XYZ file of C-alpha atoms in Angstrom:
672
model
C 28.310 229.680 -18.628
C 25.093 230.705 -17.199
C 25.204 229.268 -13.715
C 21.849 230.139 -12.435
C 19.597 227.366 -11.082
C 17.329 225.761 -13.616
C 13.535 226.440 -12.827
C 12.235 223.013 -11.628
C 9.044 223.546 -13.795
C 8.510 219.871 -14.565
C 9.344 218.402 -10.925
C 5.672 217.430 -10.400
C 4.516 216.774 -13.744
C 3.699 213.316 -12.968
C 1.600 210.794 -14.807
C 0.294 207.364 -14.234
C 0.856 205.668 -10.641
C 2.877 208.570 -9.465
C 0.442 211.059 -10.194
C -2.296 208.952 -8.228
C 0.101 208.598 -5.417
C 0.805 212.459 -5.476
C -3.377 213.081 -5.387
C -3.829 210.414 -2.718
C -1.252 212.123 -0.387
C -3.320 215.264 -0.383
C -6.539 214.807 1.806
C -8.089 218.076 0.666
C -7.482 217.129 -3.293
C -10.607 217.972 -5.195
C -11.774 220.840 -2.698
C -9.762 223.422 -4.393
C -9.959 223.745 -8.051
C -7.225 226.178 -8.716
C -4.618 225.183 -6.108
C -4.878 221.560 -7.223
C -3.516 222.507 -10.548
C -0.584 224.578 -8.885
C 2.491 222.253 -9.004
C 5.107 224.990 -8.929
C 5.142 228.805 -9.036
C 5.327 229.143 -12.804
C 1.860 228.023 -12.854
C 0.617 231.212 -11.246
C 2.143 233.338 -14.141
C -0.395 233.436 -16.543
C -3.514 233.736 -13.805
C -5.561 236.912 -13.584
C -5.629 238.768 -10.246
C -9.074 237.482 -9.689
C -7.837 234.183 -10.257
C -5.040 234.701 -7.932
C -7.538 235.828 -5.451
C -9.020 232.614 -5.294
C -5.861 230.787 -5.135
C -5.064 232.648 -2.243
C -8.322 231.861 -0.618
C -7.925 228.240 -1.422
C -4.335 228.520 -0.134
C -5.513 230.022 3.228
C -8.135 227.064 3.828
C -5.261 224.496 2.856
C -2.905 226.033 5.166
C -5.482 226.034 8.055
C -6.480 222.445 7.523
C -2.513 221.515 7.321
C -1.784 223.253 10.584
C -5.043 221.872 12.316
C -3.535 218.337 12.001
C 0.121 218.955 12.348
C 0.280 222.015 14.776
C 2.894 224.766 14.206
C 3.097 228.410 13.294
C -0.574 229.399 12.212
C -1.023 233.113 12.672
C 2.236 234.469 10.946
C 1.521 232.098 7.774
C -2.093 233.492 7.418
C -1.020 237.031 7.395
C 1.391 236.301 4.412
C -0.871 234.326 2.029
C -1.753 237.172 -0.443
C 1.894 238.079 -0.368
C 3.163 234.880 -1.166
C 0.786 234.236 -4.121
C 1.729 237.792 -5.295
C 5.440 237.102 -4.917
C 5.623 233.840 -6.646
C 2.990 235.032 -9.613
C 5.220 238.087 -10.295
C 8.896 236.971 -9.837
C 10.591 234.247 -11.351
C 11.461 231.741 -8.368
C 13.757 230.112 -7.747
C 15.843 232.308 -10.242
C 14.647 235.257 -8.269
C 15.780 234.594 -4.691
C 13.062 234.766 -2.077
C 14.105 234.710 1.560
C 11.506 234.532 4.510
C 12.840 235.945 7.539
C 12.706 233.608 10.428
C 10.782 230.881 8.180
C 7.942 230.484 10.587
C 5.470 232.111 8.022
C 6.733 229.955 4.919
C 4.036 227.275 5.217
C 2.041 228.930 2.091
C 5.246 229.164 0.242
C 5.966 225.386 0.800
C 2.744 224.541 -0.632
C 2.906 226.494 -3.716
C 6.722 225.360 -4.082
C 6.058 221.531 -4.661
C 5.735 220.325 -1.280
C 2.053 220.322 -0.991
C 1.858 216.406 -0.998
C 4.542 216.354 1.946
C 3.014 219.505 3.739
C 0.958 217.025 6.271
C 4.496 215.804 7.480
C 5.386 219.334 8.937
C 7.688 219.288 11.910
C 6.823 215.283 11.953
C 9.778 212.966 12.279
C 11.325 212.498 8.790
C 8.850 215.262 7.509
C 9.148 218.785 6.177
C 10.962 221.229 8.438
C 8.834 223.919 10.206
C 11.011 226.444 8.875
C 12.965 227.249 5.359
C 15.481 224.796 4.883
C 18.150 224.944 1.821
C 18.455 221.029 1.578
C 14.659 220.608 1.384
C 14.018 222.737 -1.914
C 15.543 224.883 -4.500
C 12.838 227.453 -3.589
C 14.518 228.017 0.003
C 17.915 229.881 -1.018
C 18.674 230.555 2.678
C 17.614 228.549 5.832
C 16.318 230.691 8.437
C 14.836 230.040 12.108
C 16.332 232.788 14.111
C 14.999 236.272 13.102
C 16.402 239.159 11.350
C 18.834 237.702 9.066
C 16.904 237.926 5.713
C 18.298 241.424 4.529
C 21.884 240.343 5.242
C 21.663 237.111 3.545
C 19.713 238.815 0.554
C 22.157 241.544 0.223
C 25.018 238.933 0.183
C 23.252 237.090 -2.635
C 22.440 240.054 -4.559
C 26.244 241.314 -4.443
C 27.356 237.784 -5.319
C 25.004 237.725 -8.500
C 26.577 241.045 -9.587
C 29.656 239.519 -9.271
C 28.892 236.751 -11.480
C 27.536 238.902 -13.783
C 30.489 241.051 -13.970
C 32.789 238.063 -14.781
C 30.481 236.215 -16.915
C 28.389 238.223 -19.465
C 26.039 235.160 -20.188
C 24.949 235.589 -16.474
C 21.736 237.411 -15.923
C 21.353 239.481 -12.502
C 18.367 238.179 -10.585
C 15.985 240.148 -7.964
C 16.334 239.227 -4.444
C 13.625 239.300 -2.269
C 13.922 239.559 1.637
C 10.543 239.309 3.604
C 11.077 240.726 7.058
C 8.524 241.355 9.825
C 8.086 244.279 12.162
C 9.270 242.308 15.294
C 12.283 240.979 13.214
C 13.156 244.589 12.058
C 13.758 245.641 15.651
C 17.075 243.740 15.623
C 20.456 245.734 15.276
C 21.500 242.972 12.592
C 18.341 244.199 10.062
C 19.951 247.948 10.541
C 23.521 246.706 9.751
C 22.422 245.201 6.892
C 20.307 248.342 5.558
C 23.245 250.462 6.399
C 25.411 248.563 4.390
C 23.239 248.062 1.538
C 23.487 251.735 0.579
C 27.260 251.458 0.096
C 27.559 247.872 -1.052
C 27.863 248.796 -4.921
C 25.559 248.257 -7.824
C 24.615 244.774 -6.800
C 22.347 245.902 -4.171
C 20.151 247.474 -6.610
C 18.395 243.904 -7.156
C 17.548 243.788 -3.518
C 13.859 244.240 -2.539
C 13.081 244.231 1.302
C 9.415 243.587 2.131
C 8.574 244.790 5.410
C 5.567 242.774 6.608
C 4.047 245.240 9.183
C 1.274 243.344 11.307
C 1.726 245.243 14.373
C 2.821 242.023 16.061
C 5.905 239.633 16.123
C 4.915 236.979 18.660
C 3.670 239.238 21.311
C 3.046 243.021 20.756
C 6.007 244.923 19.279
C 7.831 247.092 21.615
C 10.375 250.097 20.943
C 10.304 253.027 18.846
C 10.328 251.273 15.498
C 6.798 250.152 16.428
C 5.749 253.933 17.096
C 7.610 255.007 13.846
C 5.661 252.389 11.607
C 2.644 253.696 13.273
C 3.315 257.184 12.327
C 3.689 256.077 8.739
C 0.498 254.434 8.744
C -1.382 257.480 10.132
C 0.099 259.474 6.959
C -2.250 257.886 4.699
C -3.928 261.291 3.704
C -0.448 261.785 2.059
C -0.353 258.784 0.171
C -3.315 259.564 -2.200
C -1.513 263.078 -2.894
C 1.606 260.999 -3.484
C 0.133 258.412 -6.036
C -2.095 261.165 -7.657
C 1.266 263.282 -8.489
C 3.063 260.037 -9.882
C 0.134 259.422 -12.206
C 0.061 262.985 -13.352
C 3.859 262.996 -13.788
C 3.815 260.073 -15.788
C 1.907 261.607 -18.558
C 4.530 264.834 -18.866
C 7.331 265.052 -21.148
C 10.564 263.248 -19.448
C 12.218 266.383 -18.592
C 9.276 267.765 -16.646
C 8.652 264.461 -15.379
C 12.131 264.532 -13.711
C 11.655 267.635 -12.302
C 8.164 266.604 -10.807
C 9.656 263.815 -9.230
C 12.146 266.173 -7.406
C 9.475 268.537 -6.321
C 7.456 265.285 -5.186
C 10.226 263.885 -3.268
C 11.062 267.076 -1.885
C 7.473 267.866 -0.816
C 7.192 264.302 0.652
C 10.282 264.985 2.743
C 8.678 268.303 3.827
C 5.231 266.478 4.932
C 7.086 263.429 6.298
C 10.461 264.618 7.579
C 12.112 262.089 5.474
C 11.758 258.186 6.500
C 14.253 256.486 8.093
C 14.583 253.765 5.272
C 15.286 256.750 2.946
C 18.042 257.998 5.244
C 19.660 254.465 4.901
C 19.425 254.691 1.240
C 16.436 252.668 0.268
C 13.873 253.940 -2.019
C 10.726 253.402 0.152
C 7.368 252.689 -1.226
C 4.137 252.037 0.896
C 2.435 251.580 3.185
C 0.246 249.297 0.886
C -2.716 246.624 1.888
C -0.786 243.421 2.157
C -4.179 241.487 1.695
C -4.966 243.240 -1.557
C -3.858 241.614 -4.678
C -5.106 244.470 -6.686
C -2.614 246.439 -5.190
C 0.086 244.148 -4.453
C 0.652 242.808 -7.990
C 0.778 245.971 -9.859
C 3.341 247.259 -7.372
C 5.340 244.005 -7.150
C 5.489 244.316 -11.086
C 6.729 248.046 -11.155
C 9.560 247.125 -8.449
C 10.480 243.981 -10.515
C 11.101 245.793 -13.667
C 12.604 249.079 -11.972
C 16.149 249.700 -12.646
C 18.833 251.657 -11.145
C 16.982 253.195 -8.035
C 19.175 251.681 -5.549
C 17.688 248.921 -2.916
C 13.961 249.132 -2.232
C 11.563 248.806 0.786
C 8.293 248.026 0.227
C 6.049 248.279 3.231
C 2.845 246.215 3.543
C 0.480 246.197 6.108
C -1.172 242.845 7.200
C -3.124 241.270 9.765
C -1.700 238.132 11.737
C -4.039 235.242 11.329
C -5.867 236.985 8.611
C -8.864 235.180 7.418
C -9.359 232.939 10.300
C -11.404 234.712 12.981
C -10.023 232.637 16.209
C -6.218 233.443 14.949
C -7.388 237.216 13.903
C -8.871 237.628 17.403
C -5.980 236.134 19.491
C -2.526 236.535 17.551
C -0.354 235.713 20.440
C -2.292 232.463 21.062
C -2.303 231.322 17.493
C 1.474 232.093 16.826
C 2.237 228.720 17.298
C -0.700 226.055 17.921
C -1.184 222.603 18.627
C -3.470 220.611 16.724
C -6.885 222.349 16.616
C -10.566 221.990 15.394
C -10.924 224.096 12.236
C -14.625 224.962 12.701
C -14.307 226.156 16.528
C -10.656 226.990 16.422
C -10.210 225.030 19.837
C -7.004 223.599 20.321
C -6.056 219.852 21.433
C -5.049 220.368 24.986
C -2.187 218.164 26.479
C -3.254 215.599 29.109
C -3.182 217.104 32.392
C 0.425 217.206 33.905
C 3.052 218.544 36.095
C 3.884 222.447 35.739
C 6.398 223.568 32.938
C 10.109 224.219 34.045
C 9.332 227.610 32.530
C 6.223 228.211 34.920
C 8.464 227.029 37.964
C 10.989 229.491 36.966
C 8.535 232.252 36.511
C 6.686 231.625 39.982
C 10.039 231.458 42.144
C 11.250 234.393 40.394
C 7.867 236.489 41.480
C 8.668 235.311 44.833
C 12.039 236.641 45.035
C 11.025 239.716 43.399
C 8.454 240.131 46.115
C 10.873 240.277 48.498
C 13.761 242.368 46.993
C 12.560 245.352 44.959
C 16.167 245.508 43.184
C 15.232 242.447 41.212
C 14.247 243.193 37.649
C 13.297 241.041 34.620
C 14.666 241.223 30.951
C 13.482 239.638 27.836
C 14.150 239.759 24.229
C 10.456 239.605 22.682
C 9.602 236.331 24.379
C 7.453 237.511 27.320
C 5.546 234.376 27.092
C 7.796 232.201 26.149
C 10.406 232.764 29.237
C 7.573 232.932 31.710
C 8.190 236.522 32.301
C 4.727 237.811 31.300
C 3.547 237.204 34.847
C 6.237 239.469 35.845
C 5.252 242.296 33.671
C 1.595 241.758 35.166
C 2.729 242.024 38.820
C 5.989 244.379 38.547
C 5.331 246.415 34.949
C 8.088 249.152 36.209
C 10.720 246.348 36.731
C 10.014 244.511 33.544
C 11.651 245.043 30.309
C 11.147 243.514 26.779
C 13.892 244.963 24.849
C 12.481 243.475 21.188
C 14.499 241.110 19.235
C 17.629 242.373 20.634
C 19.467 239.757 22.657
C 23.053 241.796 22.313
C 21.402 244.637 23.794
C 19.579 242.649 26.145
C 22.931 241.459 27.499
C 24.753 244.647 27.807
C 21.463 246.655 29.211
C 21.518 243.957 32.130
C 25.284 244.660 32.657
C 24.701 248.261 32.820
C 21.819 247.730 35.194
C 24.012 245.556 37.417
C 26.828 248.363 37.840
C 24.451 250.125 39.793
C 23.493 247.439 42.147
C 20.391 246.506 40.267
C 19.760 242.632 40.301
C 18.873 242.036 36.570
C 17.506 238.472 35.459
C 18.131 237.926 31.749
C 15.644 235.133 30.550
C 16.679 234.199 27.007
C 16.518 230.571 25.148
C 19.616 228.943 25.063
C 19.789 229.035 21.254
C 19.042 233.104 21.241
C 21.771 233.696 23.844
C 24.077 232.518 21.431
C 23.470 236.056 19.574
C 24.703 237.989 22.656
C 27.697 235.853 23.185
C 30.105 238.639 22.744
C 28.217 240.527 25.224
C 28.205 237.724 27.833
C 31.979 237.544 27.440
C 33.011 241.257 26.942
C 30.420 243.276 29.082
C 29.381 240.887 31.759
C 31.926 238.153 32.656
C 34.878 240.254 31.887
C 33.779 243.061 34.452
C 32.349 240.153 36.713
C 28.952 241.820 36.909
C 26.200 240.030 38.539
C 23.755 239.269 35.646
C 21.566 236.260 36.053
C 20.918 234.308 33.091
C 17.740 232.187 33.003
C 18.532 230.038 30.165
C 15.332 228.410 29.073
C 14.871 225.831 26.284
C 18.237 223.805 27.392
C 18.742 220.903 25.484
C 16.875 219.040 22.892
C 13.370 220.605 21.917
C 11.349 218.829 19.810
C 9.631 219.730 16.839
C 11.450 223.084 16.170
C 14.556 220.955 15.673
C 18.130 221.727 15.229
C 17.613 225.543 14.899
C 16.194 226.065 18.439
C 18.227 223.378 20.105
C 19.946 224.676 23.205
C 22.928 222.231 23.114
C 25.886 224.577 23.146
C 25.516 226.942 26.127
C 27.505 224.649 28.581
C 30.432 224.804 26.289
C 30.201 228.477 25.327
C 29.562 229.472 28.875
C 31.716 226.965 30.637
C 34.895 228.320 29.093
C 34.570 231.635 30.407
C 36.521 232.569 33.640
C 34.677 233.127 36.955
C 30.861 232.306 35.703
C 28.780 230.102 37.973
C 26.998 227.629 35.722
C 24.214 225.319 37.335
C 21.489 223.049 35.678
C 18.499 221.524 37.674
C 17.835 217.855 37.771
C 14.230 218.630 38.204
C 11.568 221.253 39.309
C 12.576 221.586 43.210
C 16.025 222.150 42.083
C 15.158 224.695 39.531
C 13.155 226.604 42.410
C 16.479 226.519 44.503
C 18.766 227.787 41.507
C 16.390 230.623 41.010
C 16.626 231.695 44.581
C 20.355 231.092 44.350
C 20.928 233.416 41.554
C 18.669 235.986 43.221
C 21.096 236.047 46.323
C 24.326 235.770 44.354
C 25.857 239.189 43.726
C 29.680 238.308 43.626
C 29.574 237.934 39.353
C 27.822 236.556 36.410
C 25.586 233.453 37.298
C 23.601 231.164 34.849
C 21.191 228.236 35.095
C 19.863 226.396 32.228
C 16.744 224.350 32.096
C 15.041 222.375 29.771
C 11.497 222.774 27.638
C 8.595 220.986 28.789
C 7.174 219.694 32.219
C 8.535 218.911 35.373
C 8.285 215.490 37.135
C 5.324 216.556 39.371
C 7.239 216.642 42.460
C 5.754 218.474 45.431
C 7.158 221.966 45.782
C 8.438 223.183 48.967
C 6.933 226.445 50.370
C 10.546 228.117 50.611
C 13.444 227.516 48.154
C 16.929 226.892 49.524
C 19.923 228.945 48.695
C 22.495 226.440 47.480
C 26.362 226.468 48.471
C 28.028 227.535 45.231
C 29.872 224.527 43.324
C 28.661 221.892 45.610
C 26.833 218.787 44.355
C 25.098 215.869 45.919
C 25.083 212.124 45.944
C 21.623 210.929 45.221
C 22.386 207.244 45.371
C 25.205 205.516 46.963
C 26.952 202.276 45.319
C 25.573 199.231 46.486
C 27.369 195.782 46.773
C 28.971 194.570 43.478
C 28.341 191.278 42.548
C 29.527 191.421 38.727
C 32.762 189.719 37.640
C 34.859 193.118 38.060
C 34.467 194.933 41.447
C 35.054 198.744 41.867
C 31.745 199.888 40.694
C 30.085 202.482 38.594
C 29.585 206.285 39.305
C 27.311 208.171 37.106
C 27.860 212.059 37.539
C 24.686 213.878 35.998
C 24.429 217.549 35.218
C 20.797 218.790 34.601
C 17.499 216.830 33.656
C 19.185 213.573 32.492
C 19.156 212.475 36.324
C 15.752 210.981 35.873
C 17.171 208.811 33.122
C 20.141 207.981 35.220
C 18.050 206.725 38.132
C 15.904 204.515 35.599
C 19.121 203.087 34.301
C 20.267 202.186 37.956
C 17.550 200.259 38.470
C 18.438 198.094 35.599
C 22.178 198.163 36.429
C 21.241 196.819 39.859
C 19.331 194.196 38.561
C 22.354 193.097 36.464
C 24.697 193.416 39.641
C 26.177 196.597 39.356
C 24.342 199.194 41.954
C 25.915 202.381 40.822
C 26.527 205.764 42.724
C 24.230 208.371 41.378
C 25.580 212.134 41.650
C 23.481 215.236 40.848
C 26.513 217.400 40.315
C 24.026 220.872 40.171
C 27.107 222.854 39.133
C 29.438 222.715 35.858
C 31.361 225.840 37.297
C 32.625 225.865 39.816
C 33.067 222.171 39.826
C 32.676 220.244 43.178
C 36.481 219.044 42.582
C 36.176 217.200 46.126
C 33.101 215.308 45.046
C 34.637 214.261 41.770
C 37.656 213.374 43.627
C 36.216 211.176 46.158
C 33.791 209.446 43.306
C 37.093 209.003 41.127
C 39.036 207.171 43.746
C 36.241 205.029 44.798
C 35.061 203.690 41.417
C 36.318 201.600 38.396
C 33.861 203.476 35.958
C 32.916 206.907 35.912
C 30.466 208.234 33.212
C 29.403 211.949 32.969
C 26.122 212.798 31.343
C 24.452 216.175 30.157
C 22.151 217.628 27.898
C 24.976 219.490 25.984
C 27.411 219.093 23.169
C 31.122 218.156 23.229
C 33.341 220.700 25.167
C 31.140 220.886 28.162
C 30.543 219.459 31.609
C 32.267 216.027 30.753
C 35.059 218.000 29.447
C 35.551 220.015 32.528
C 35.523 216.617 34.618
C 37.922 214.957 32.353
C 40.263 217.975 32.468
C 40.414 218.091 36.311
C 40.937 214.468 36.264
C 43.810 214.305 33.844
C 45.543 217.403 35.942
C 45.345 215.578 38.989
C 46.361 212.065 37.771
C 42.955 210.597 38.795
C 42.320 209.702 35.037
C 44.988 206.991 34.888
C 43.099 204.424 36.954
C 39.579 204.954 35.818
C 37.547 204.085 32.952
C 35.859 207.425 31.961
C 33.095 207.676 29.700
C 31.509 211.109 28.654
C 28.095 211.014 27.500
C 26.914 214.076 25.402
C 24.888 215.289 22.449
C 26.515 213.761 19.327
C 28.560 215.997 17.071
C 25.739 216.425 14.423
C 22.361 218.070 14.195
C 19.489 216.453 15.552
C 16.314 217.029 13.433
C 12.849 217.721 14.474
C 11.336 214.813 16.533
C 9.649 214.300 19.823
C 12.213 215.067 22.578
C 12.007 211.448 23.891
C 13.122 210.257 20.305
C 15.707 213.027 19.807
C 17.431 211.940 23.507
C 17.038 208.119 22.303
C 18.747 209.209 18.870
C 21.502 211.258 20.837
C 22.058 208.023 23.078
C 21.126 210.016 26.069
C 18.176 207.709 27.393
C 18.283 205.245 30.149
C 18.952 202.228 27.807
C 22.083 203.956 26.482
C 23.541 204.740 29.867
C 22.993 200.954 30.851
C 24.985 199.888 27.523
C 27.505 202.434 28.127
C 28.246 201.305 31.846
C 28.178 197.655 31.202
C 30.698 197.991 28.043
C 32.817 200.069 30.420
C 32.856 197.535 33.482
C 33.032 194.729 31.569
C 35.119 195.490 28.510
């Protein structure tokens, strides 16, 4: 039995009121005559290349209009408009699997695959994801939001298809396409996949990797791969000879054509030294202009129909932000944008407010580095996102961008630490997950003083579950001898940055949230905190409730503000609580925890992290010391399910970590 997915060609063949509602949901309906008739990719199949070019123009305009109203990843999506049109016109999606690495360039793909009527809900509460998502559409065969997974996933799908065909003669193998950017291909996982593809068996012959080379991922690409791709591009004079030889050889008798092909390959090897991709077992094609459908469509058709030449890598050259001048001229600023004016390109600015936690970390790290020339900074292709762009400007010789290679970043930092250098490894919480084995084996096991500045800790808003930093307390806190801190505000972040810089006894990490601080006045000089010591922010007042003994709330991280709001309400109700900023999850301030447990009836812990984190550490200590028997302990954590994209405020309310939820938990515990 053929188990291939049915092509949902009729999913949007609407009529009557349904069709009218579909049209009403698209503000630009009527402006784009060809795009208005594309309800699914099959509608592209019979269009001429000239008509596909018009579809691409209309699709680009629609994408710009969409992101101007929703915000999101603009530059990457504009760079792949022609590629998206060509892929869906040539291949039979979703029977042929199309995988977009990372997924932030998939907005045009979503528009062409039956989601145009919903595209203006992009990244909005209850709306479309900003990345590909299997549960959202059959046209998204693999979910992606972290980079460099597409080749591995594509190879897995291709090999699985071959297995199905082997045991079911009615099953027809399908093409599998993996689109990966020049930034994403800097990650080791991409090479692991390519290395395996050469020996993965006949199923790999259906794998086509498309390298989208725009000379930029988020910021400028780094490393030898960037240089290598530039060298390939500089060999354009050879491309003309190769194309001419192929055309001539195709007119010759088959036996001569085969010899000519061997000669051509030999000549190519002599002239280019062989390509890295071919050494890895891929048949390399390119580079070709990724914005020229006159080139793209015929090449893709040839690759679609090719047989038994092994896995293929098609190298296309594109421009990030192509077709929209503001995005072309400033690719990094238009990688991810807020709402903007389509005509001027001016982005909507958020109301003036306090500086972000990221910028506070950046400034304090610069102060520390000015005093200590042994301090260096390491990022994995996120210089602006982690605030290290300022460090690079001031200390270029002490700044290292290793590309999208978190595993290498961690061990690279470990190597530096062995020689007395003080490395700060600044990585988003959700990205540090990729380097976890290296954190454990190469840093913690050897007790090396690497400083981990963990940005985007907690829930992150519109990027949703894929980028939420909810697990680092649990996955770092279970490791012996690591110091784990979390600031409750921007002043505390200053102190913790300085504390990390001064700490040489072993690994130390501090996690801080996305977004602005509280607007507190910053001290001129940061303090060096005593390791493992918290602070009481508010002492328990007189209790007037029906059950004396009082409430204590231990906060780890930036939920302290919500705890103080909750304290006001609890005080009004007759329960003036004790509020503690614990500062450290490891080592835990056991003296303070013991004191709190012996003098309160209810003890609540709260953190911007998953189960198994700070609350679990406190509970284990209490249980081990017989203090859990006489106290009502209530841990408040991010619940055990993924929280979809929304505003951060709404996400924390959904998670039950806002002031209202704290009050409810406290009263239920004290009166229950």
